[in-house]
Amino acid sequence: MHKATTILSAVIVFVLLQDVDAKEKHLFLSAAGGLSYVTLQDRNFSAMPYSGFSWLTSLRLTTETASYLDDLSVFFRDGRMVMDITSGTADQKTTFIAGNIHYTHVRKLNPDQMAKRQFFLGGNFNSSAGFYKRSHYGDNYYYVYKSSIGPAFAFRQPLIANGRLQIDGRAGLSIVSYVICPSYGSSLPENILDRPLSDITAWDYIAGGKILVLNKFQQINCTTNLTYALYKKVSLGLTYDWDFFHLKRGDDLFQAIHNAYVSIIFH
Amino acid sequence: MRAVNKIYGLILLLPAVISCEKALLDNGPDNNPVSVFEVFWKELDERYAYFTMKDIRWDSLYQVYRPMINEHMTKPELWEVLQLMLCEFQDGHVNLVDGETWSHWSDCDNCPRYPEYIDFNAISRRYLMDTLKYSGPLIYSIYDSVGYIFYSSFTLDISDGHMDFLMDQFKHLKGIIIDIRSNGGGDSENIKRIQSRLVTTTTLVENIYYKTGAGHDDFSAAQEVYASPEGKTQFTGPVAVLTNRYSFSSANMFASRMSVLPNVVLIGDTTAGGGGKPRFFDLPNGWAVRYSSNYALRPDGLNIENGVPPDFRVTLWPMDKQAGRDTLIEFALSWIKSQQQ
């Protein structure tokens, strides 16, 4: 009886808390368009670093309550890269398409609604895939897929007294990651080089990745938003974010992405 | 005003973020002849698949060719030196590329010349009967109750429909002759499309080994390649594949994989080799180098890089040529007839 009462009390408290959060829940949906600048450096792809611009589109859903902030963003990029050379006659253009999903869940450290500056701490999940086709790579795409989780930190501050203009920023780090990319001498991931060629399926590619921790894989992403409230339920956003990762192995893999985009936000 | 200052402050922080990235990323090698040579030598050293098999002393070649390189040489001079170095590989899959301009082993003094043992005029007149019938890129005819296919290049894609049509035409014939003489190769996917119509059971036809590290002998375990029956119809009768010294790359691979099958013989000359899948790497000046990135063995252990020997070594006889006959096709026809008994 005593145990049942304890459990029941805990459940009631949990439900009440959810109810409190649900009452104060704010939803923001935004659509964005802009540009990305991508740099890729991997000797399994080329001895030379490649970089270039792409178009960027994005959708974002943000949920905010008195105690936490949830942010789910989806990005899509379509562009081309070239070798970083100032001269040369070869046509080394690489076309690529890429996308990523970014989810952040952070708890408010100072939930006081009257506080000007708010800080958040929590975690982030990032999953991205990119496919690169270059004129001399043969029949196979070069690709990089990675998923990672780790801590995230965010802040928010109004810039003018009436709160119409505010700035918020977020930084995330990866602790554990799952990476799939071509091996040293083949477009196949390293773990499936000895599988019969005709038996290899898309699932084998997915299962052919590696789980890595901080000593082998480092990723950091930072975002800065300026949001201006046009009307009560509509805002305009200007965002810059930077995503950088490094895969440590015989020939290290580096990728850096800079995004700049404008978004329209509906409350 | 305070808001504006804050925005300015944030904007000023951006270069710091970007500078972190610049510190971590490599700018890449410099674009000068010495740097180009160093990248060229190192990339091949770490990724070319046949140093041991071909006994290429790459370290020694560095000592020979490096003195020819200097910072002030012109692009044509650099091209000449690098091309000379590539001749040492004696490999048709090794090329220096500058846009549309490619170097070829066939331009090198050490590239042997062989007779082609093919006369397409005779083939066209006698065996195609002056009527070129196509199923996709495959020129075909039926001669003396035997199907004849001429496939000029594996760069020309074959579809399942093309093969289904041909197999339907040939299903009641005594045999098939597949002529890949002077076929310079192309897309290896076309190998599977043909072979899948000529096997009745799943058969191991090749083992591929990929480079896994910078050492000359750093290779993966074997990746098995199987031929499996596909399509509406399988031809189970005798098949003769005609080859010569210019059946290269995917044509070489086709000959190798076909030679594993019990109902297939190779007739003609040893193929031209080219057993490794070619890949490219960039040089700092915008050129690229193509090289063999893996090697393939027939299931019996034959390394197909130096070609696949025929079951019957047959050349084009002058008297046949005069009479408008093709000795290899005539030999294939005789062999197919002998299989009927």
PDB file of N, CA, C and O in Angstrom, chain B residues 54-96:
ATOM      1  N   LYS B  54      54.535  -5.856 -60.174  1.00  0.00           N
ATOM      2  CA  LYS B  54      55.294  -5.446 -61.354  1.00  0.00           C
ATOM      3  C   LYS B  54      56.757  -5.143 -61.029  1.00  0.00           C
ATOM      4  O   LYS B  54      57.518  -4.743 -61.904  1.00  0.00           O
ATOM      5  N   ASP B  55      57.122  -5.312 -59.761  1.00  0.00           N
ATOM      6  CA  ASP B  55      58.504  -5.068 -59.318  1.00  0.00           C
ATOM      7  C   ASP B  55      58.967  -3.660 -59.728  1.00  0.00           C
ATOM      8  O   ASP B  55      60.035  -3.481 -60.334  1.00  0.00           O
ATOM      9  N   ILE B  56      58.171  -2.686 -59.415  1.00  0.00           N
ATOM     10  CA  ILE B  56      58.515  -1.287 -59.729  1.00  0.00           C
ATOM     11  C   ILE B  56      59.223  -0.698 -58.513  1.00  0.00           C
ATOM     12  O   ILE B  56      58.680  -0.677 -57.411  1.00  0.00           O
ATOM     13  N   ARG B  57      60.449  -0.251 -58.723  1.00  0.00           N
ATOM     14  CA  ARG B  57      61.255   0.320 -57.625  1.00  0.00           C
ATOM     15  C   ARG B  57      60.953   1.817 -57.545  1.00  0.00           C
ATOM     16  O   ARG B  57      61.683   2.641 -58.074  1.00  0.00           O
ATOM     17  N   TRP B  58      59.875   2.142 -56.903  1.00  0.00           N
ATOM     18  CA  TRP B  58      59.379   3.520 -56.915  1.00  0.00           C
ATOM     19  C   TRP B  58      60.318   4.470 -56.159  1.00  0.00           C
ATOM     20  O   TRP B  58      60.486   5.621 -56.557  1.00  0.00           O
ATOM     21  N   ASP B  59      60.934   4.003 -55.108  1.00  0.00           N
ATOM     22  CA  ASP B  59      61.897   4.840 -54.380  1.00  0.00           C
ATOM     23  C   ASP B  59      63.068   5.201 -55.282  1.00  0.00           C
ATOM     24  O   ASP B  59      63.543   6.343 -55.295  1.00  0.00           O
ATOM     25  N   SER B  60      63.544   4.230 -56.036  1.00  0.00           N
ATOM     26  CA  SER B  60      64.678   4.469 -56.936  1.00  0.00           C
ATOM     27  C   SER B  60      64.283   5.430 -58.052  1.00  0.00           C
ATOM     28  O   SER B  60      65.076   6.298 -58.448  1.00  0.00           O
ATOM     29  N   LEU B  61      63.080   5.278 -58.534  1.00  0.00           N
ATOM     30  CA  LEU B  61      62.622   6.168 -59.610  1.00  0.00           C
ATOM     31  C   LEU B  61      62.515   7.601 -59.118  1.00  0.00           C
ATOM     32  O   LEU B  61      62.700   8.550 -59.894  1.00  0.00           O
ATOM     33  N   TYR B  62      62.212   7.771 -57.832  1.00  0.00           N
ATOM     34  CA  TYR B  62      62.216   9.130 -57.266  1.00  0.00           C
ATOM     35  C   TYR B  62      63.597   9.748 -57.429  1.00  0.00           C
ATOM     36  O   TYR B  62      63.740  10.904 -57.838  1.00  0.00           O
ATOM     37  N   GLN B  63      64.641   8.965 -57.106  1.00  0.00           N
ATOM     38  CA  GLN B  63      66.019   9.474 -57.208  1.00  0.00           C
ATOM     39  C   GLN B  63      66.395   9.798 -58.650  1.00  0.00           C
ATOM     40  O   GLN B  63      67.169  10.707 -58.915  1.00  0.00           O
ATOM     41  N   VAL B  64      65.832   9.036 -59.575  1.00  0.00           N
ATOM     42  CA  VAL B  64      66.161   9.257 -60.993  1.00  0.00           C
ATOM     43  C   VAL B  64      65.476  10.509 -61.524  1.00  0.00           C
ATOM     44  O   VAL B  64      66.088  11.318 -62.222  1.00  0.00           O
ATOM     45  N   TYR B  65      64.203  10.674 -61.191  1.00  0.00           N
ATOM     46  CA  TYR B  65      63.413  11.740 -61.832  1.00  0.00           C
ATOM     47  C   TYR B  65      63.386  13.057 -61.048  1.00  0.00           C
ATOM     48  O   TYR B  65      63.201  14.124 -61.647  1.00  0.00           O
ATOM     49  N   ARG B  66      63.589  13.013 -59.760  1.00  0.00           N
ATOM     50  CA  ARG B  66      63.511  14.256 -58.980  1.00  0.00           C
ATOM     51  C   ARG B  66      64.501  15.312 -59.457  1.00  0.00           C
ATOM     52  O   ARG B  66      64.150  16.510 -59.507  1.00  0.00           O
ATOM     53  N   PRO B  67      65.726  14.942 -59.828  1.00  0.00           N
ATOM     54  CA  PRO B  67      66.665  15.969 -60.316  1.00  0.00           C
ATOM     55  C   PRO B  67      66.208  16.676 -61.591  1.00  0.00           C
ATOM     56  O   PRO B  67      66.724  17.731 -61.940  1.00  0.00           O
ATOM     57  N   MET B  68      65.246  16.084 -62.297  1.00  0.00           N
ATOM     58  CA  MET B  68      64.762  16.719 -63.530  1.00  0.00           C
ATOM     59  C   MET B  68      63.759  17.825 -63.233  1.00  0.00           C
ATOM     60  O   MET B  68      63.338  18.544 -64.143  1.00  0.00           O
ATOM     61  N   ILE B  69      63.357  17.948 -61.969  1.00  0.00           N
ATOM     62  CA  ILE B  69      62.294  18.899 -61.609  1.00  0.00           C
ATOM     63  C   ILE B  69      62.921  20.142 -60.980  1.00  0.00           C
ATOM     64  O   ILE B  69      63.804  20.032 -60.133  1.00  0.00           O
ATOM     65  N   ASN B  70      62.460  21.289 -61.407  1.00  0.00           N
ATOM     66  CA  ASN B  70      62.877  22.528 -60.743  1.00  0.00           C
ATOM     67  C   ASN B  70      61.697  23.501 -60.763  1.00  0.00           C
ATOM     68  O   ASN B  70      60.756  23.355 -61.535  1.00  0.00           O
ATOM     69  N   GLU B  71      61.790  24.511 -59.924  1.00  0.00           N
ATOM     70  CA  GLU B  71      60.672  25.448 -59.740  1.00  0.00           C
ATOM     71  C   GLU B  71      60.367  26.262 -60.989  1.00  0.00           C
ATOM     72  O   GLU B  71      59.270  26.791 -61.130  1.00  0.00           O
ATOM     73  N   HIS B  72      61.331  26.366 -61.889  1.00  0.00           N
ATOM     74  CA  HIS B  72      61.156  27.287 -63.022  1.00  0.00           C
ATOM     75  C   HIS B  72      60.756  26.568 -64.301  1.00  0.00           C
ATOM     76  O   HIS B  72      60.621  27.199 -65.346  1.00  0.00           O
ATOM     77  N   MET B  73      60.563  25.258 -64.219  1.00  0.00           N
ATOM     78  CA  MET B  73      60.235  24.562 -65.465  1.00  0.00           C
ATOM     79  C   MET B  73      58.818  24.898 -65.898  1.00  0.00           C
ATOM     80  O   MET B  73      57.950  25.243 -65.077  1.00  0.00           O
ATOM     81  N   THR B  74      58.590  24.771 -67.195  1.00  0.00           N
ATOM     82  CA  THR B  74      57.274  25.105 -67.749  1.00  0.00           C
ATOM     83  C   THR B  74      56.343  23.905 -67.590  1.00  0.00           C
ATOM     84  O   THR B  74      56.775  22.787 -67.308  1.00  0.00           O
ATOM     85  N   LYS B  75      55.076  24.159 -67.818  1.00  0.00           N
ATOM     86  CA  LYS B  75      54.081  23.076 -67.706  1.00  0.00           C
ATOM     87  C   LYS B  75      54.332  21.955 -68.707  1.00  0.00           C
ATOM     88  O   LYS B  75      54.277  20.780 -68.335  1.00  0.00           O
ATOM     89  N   PRO B  76      54.625  22.278 -69.984  1.00  0.00           N
ATOM     90  CA  PRO B  76      54.936  21.182 -70.933  1.00  0.00           C
ATOM     91  C   PRO B  76      56.156  20.369 -70.507  1.00  0.00           C
ATOM     92  O   PRO B  76      56.183  19.148 -70.693  1.00  0.00           O
ATOM     93  N   GLU B  77      57.155  21.031 -69.915  1.00  0.00           N
ATOM     94  CA  GLU B  77      58.344  20.302 -69.458  1.00  0.00           C
ATOM     95  C   GLU B  77      57.993  19.375 -68.293  1.00  0.00           C
ATOM     96  O   GLU B  77      58.437  18.225 -68.239  1.00  0.00           O
ATOM     97  N   LEU B  78      57.182  19.877 -67.380  1.00  0.00           N
ATOM     98  CA  LEU B  78      56.759  19.054 -66.244  1.00  0.00           C
ATOM     99  C   LEU B  78      55.929  17.872 -66.739  1.00  0.00           C
ATOM    100  O   LEU B  78      56.093  16.739 -66.285  1.00  0.00           O
ATOM    101  N   TRP B  79      55.035  18.128 -67.701  1.00  0.00           N
ATOM    102  CA  TRP B  79      54.204  17.069 -68.271  1.00  0.00           C
ATOM    103  C   TRP B  79      55.071  15.967 -68.842  1.00  0.00           C
ATOM    104  O   TRP B  79      54.823  14.777 -68.608  1.00  0.00           O
ATOM    105  N   GLU B  80      56.128  16.350 -69.548  1.00  0.00           N
ATOM    106  CA  GLU B  80      56.989  15.359 -70.191  1.00  0.00           C
ATOM    107  C   GLU B  80      57.675  14.463 -69.151  1.00  0.00           C
ATOM    108  O   GLU B  80      57.750  13.239 -69.317  1.00  0.00           O
ATOM    109  N   VAL B  81      58.137  15.071 -68.072  1.00  0.00           N
ATOM    110  CA  VAL B  81      58.834  14.284 -67.050  1.00  0.00           C
ATOM    111  C   VAL B  81      57.863  13.328 -66.355  1.00  0.00           C
ATOM    112  O   VAL B  81      58.156  12.137 -66.181  1.00  0.00           O
ATOM    113  N   LEU B  82      56.701  13.846 -65.988  1.00  0.00           N
ATOM    114  CA  LEU B  82      55.731  12.991 -65.288  1.00  0.00           C
ATOM    115  C   LEU B  82      55.233  11.870 -66.198  1.00  0.00           C
ATOM    116  O   LEU B  82      55.024  10.737 -65.767  1.00  0.00           O
ATOM    117  N   GLN B  83      55.061  12.205 -67.466  1.00  0.00           N
ATOM    118  CA  GLN B  83      54.615  11.179 -68.412  1.00  0.00           C
ATOM    119  C   GLN B  83      55.663  10.075 -68.539  1.00  0.00           C
ATOM    120  O   GLN B  83      55.344   8.889 -68.591  1.00  0.00           O
ATOM    121  N   LEU B  84      56.928  10.483 -68.587  1.00  0.00           N
ATOM    122  CA  LEU B  84      58.013   9.488 -68.650  1.00  0.00           C
ATOM    123  C   LEU B  84      57.988   8.574 -67.428  1.00  0.00           C
ATOM    124  O   LEU B  84      58.179   7.370 -67.537  1.00  0.00           O
ATOM    125  N   MET B  85      57.746   9.168 -66.286  1.00  0.00           N
ATOM    126  CA  MET B  85      57.668   8.370 -65.049  1.00  0.00           C
ATOM    127  C   MET B  85      56.532   7.360 -65.130  1.00  0.00           C
ATOM    128  O   MET B  85      56.649   6.227 -64.676  1.00  0.00           O
ATOM    129  N   LEU B  86      55.416   7.793 -65.684  1.00  0.00           N
ATOM    130  CA  LEU B  86      54.253   6.901 -65.764  1.00  0.00           C
ATOM    131  C   LEU B  86      54.491   5.751 -66.736  1.00  0.00           C
ATOM    132  O   LEU B  86      53.873   4.692 -66.616  1.00  0.00           O
ATOM    133  N   CYS B  87      55.376   5.961 -67.701  1.00  0.00           N
ATOM    134  CA  CYS B  87      55.718   4.859 -68.618  1.00  0.00           C
ATOM    135  C   CYS B  87      56.328   3.690 -67.857  1.00  0.00           C
ATOM    136  O   CYS B  87      56.213   2.538 -68.292  1.00  0.00           O
ATOM    137  N   GLU B  88      56.954   3.983 -66.718  1.00  0.00           N
ATOM    138  CA  GLU B  88      57.592   2.913 -65.930  1.00  0.00           C
ATOM    139  C   GLU B  88      56.562   1.911 -65.415  1.00  0.00           C
ATOM    140  O   GLU B  88      56.897   0.773 -65.117  1.00  0.00           O
ATOM    141  N   PHE B  89      55.298   2.317 -65.296  1.00  0.00           N
ATOM    142  CA  PHE B  89      54.282   1.422 -64.759  1.00  0.00           C
ATOM    143  C   PHE B  89      53.859   0.361 -65.775  1.00  0.00           C
ATOM    144  O   PHE B  89      53.353  -0.696 -65.403  1.00  0.00           O
ATOM    145  N   GLN B  90      54.024   0.661 -67.060  1.00  0.00           N
ATOM    146  CA  GLN B  90      53.579  -0.258 -68.128  1.00  0.00           C
ATOM    147  C   GLN B  90      52.143  -0.699 -67.859  1.00  0.00           C
ATOM    148  O   GLN B  90      51.813  -1.884 -67.822  1.00  0.00           O
ATOM    149  N   ASP B  91      51.308   0.298 -67.668  1.00  0.00           N
ATOM    150  CA  ASP B  91      49.937   0.053 -67.246  1.00  0.00           C
ATOM    151  C   ASP B  91      49.008   0.993 -68.013  1.00  0.00           C
ATOM    152  O   ASP B  91      49.145   2.215 -67.927  1.00  0.00           O
ATOM    153  N   GLY B  92      48.103   0.410 -68.775  1.00  0.00           N
ATOM    154  CA  GLY B  92      47.168   1.230 -69.557  1.00  0.00           C
ATOM    155  C   GLY B  92      46.196   2.010 -68.704  1.00  0.00           C
ATOM    156  O   GLY B  92      45.524   2.914 -69.200  1.00  0.00           O
ATOM    157  N   HIS B  93      46.108   1.644 -67.410  1.00  0.00           N
ATOM    158  CA  HIS B  93      45.204   2.364 -66.510  1.00  0.00           C
ATOM    159  C   HIS B  93      45.904   3.511 -65.791  1.00  0.00           C
ATOM    160  O   HIS B  93      45.327   4.096 -64.876  1.00  0.00           O
ATOM    161  N   VAL B  94      47.130   3.787 -66.161  1.00  0.00           N
ATOM    162  CA  VAL B  94      47.874   4.877 -65.521  1.00  0.00           C
ATOM    163  C   VAL B  94      48.026   6.000 -66.539  1.00  0.00           C
ATOM    164  O   VAL B  94      48.619   5.808 -67.601  1.00  0.00           O
ATOM    165  N   ASN B  95      47.441   7.140 -66.238  1.00  0.00           N
ATOM    166  CA  ASN B  95      47.421   8.259 -67.185  1.00  0.00           C
ATOM    167  C   ASN B  95      47.600   9.564 -66.429  1.00  0.00           C
ATOM    168  O   ASN B  95      47.163   9.697 -65.288  1.00  0.00           O
ATOM    169  N   LEU B  96      48.211  10.524 -67.110  1.00  0.00           N
ATOM    170  CA  LEU B  96      48.258  11.902 -66.631  1.00  0.00           C
ATOM    171  C   LEU B  96      47.171  12.654 -67.407  1.00  0.00           C
ATOM    172  O   LEU B  96      47.040  12.470 -68.616  1.00  0.00           O
TER     173      LEU B  96
END
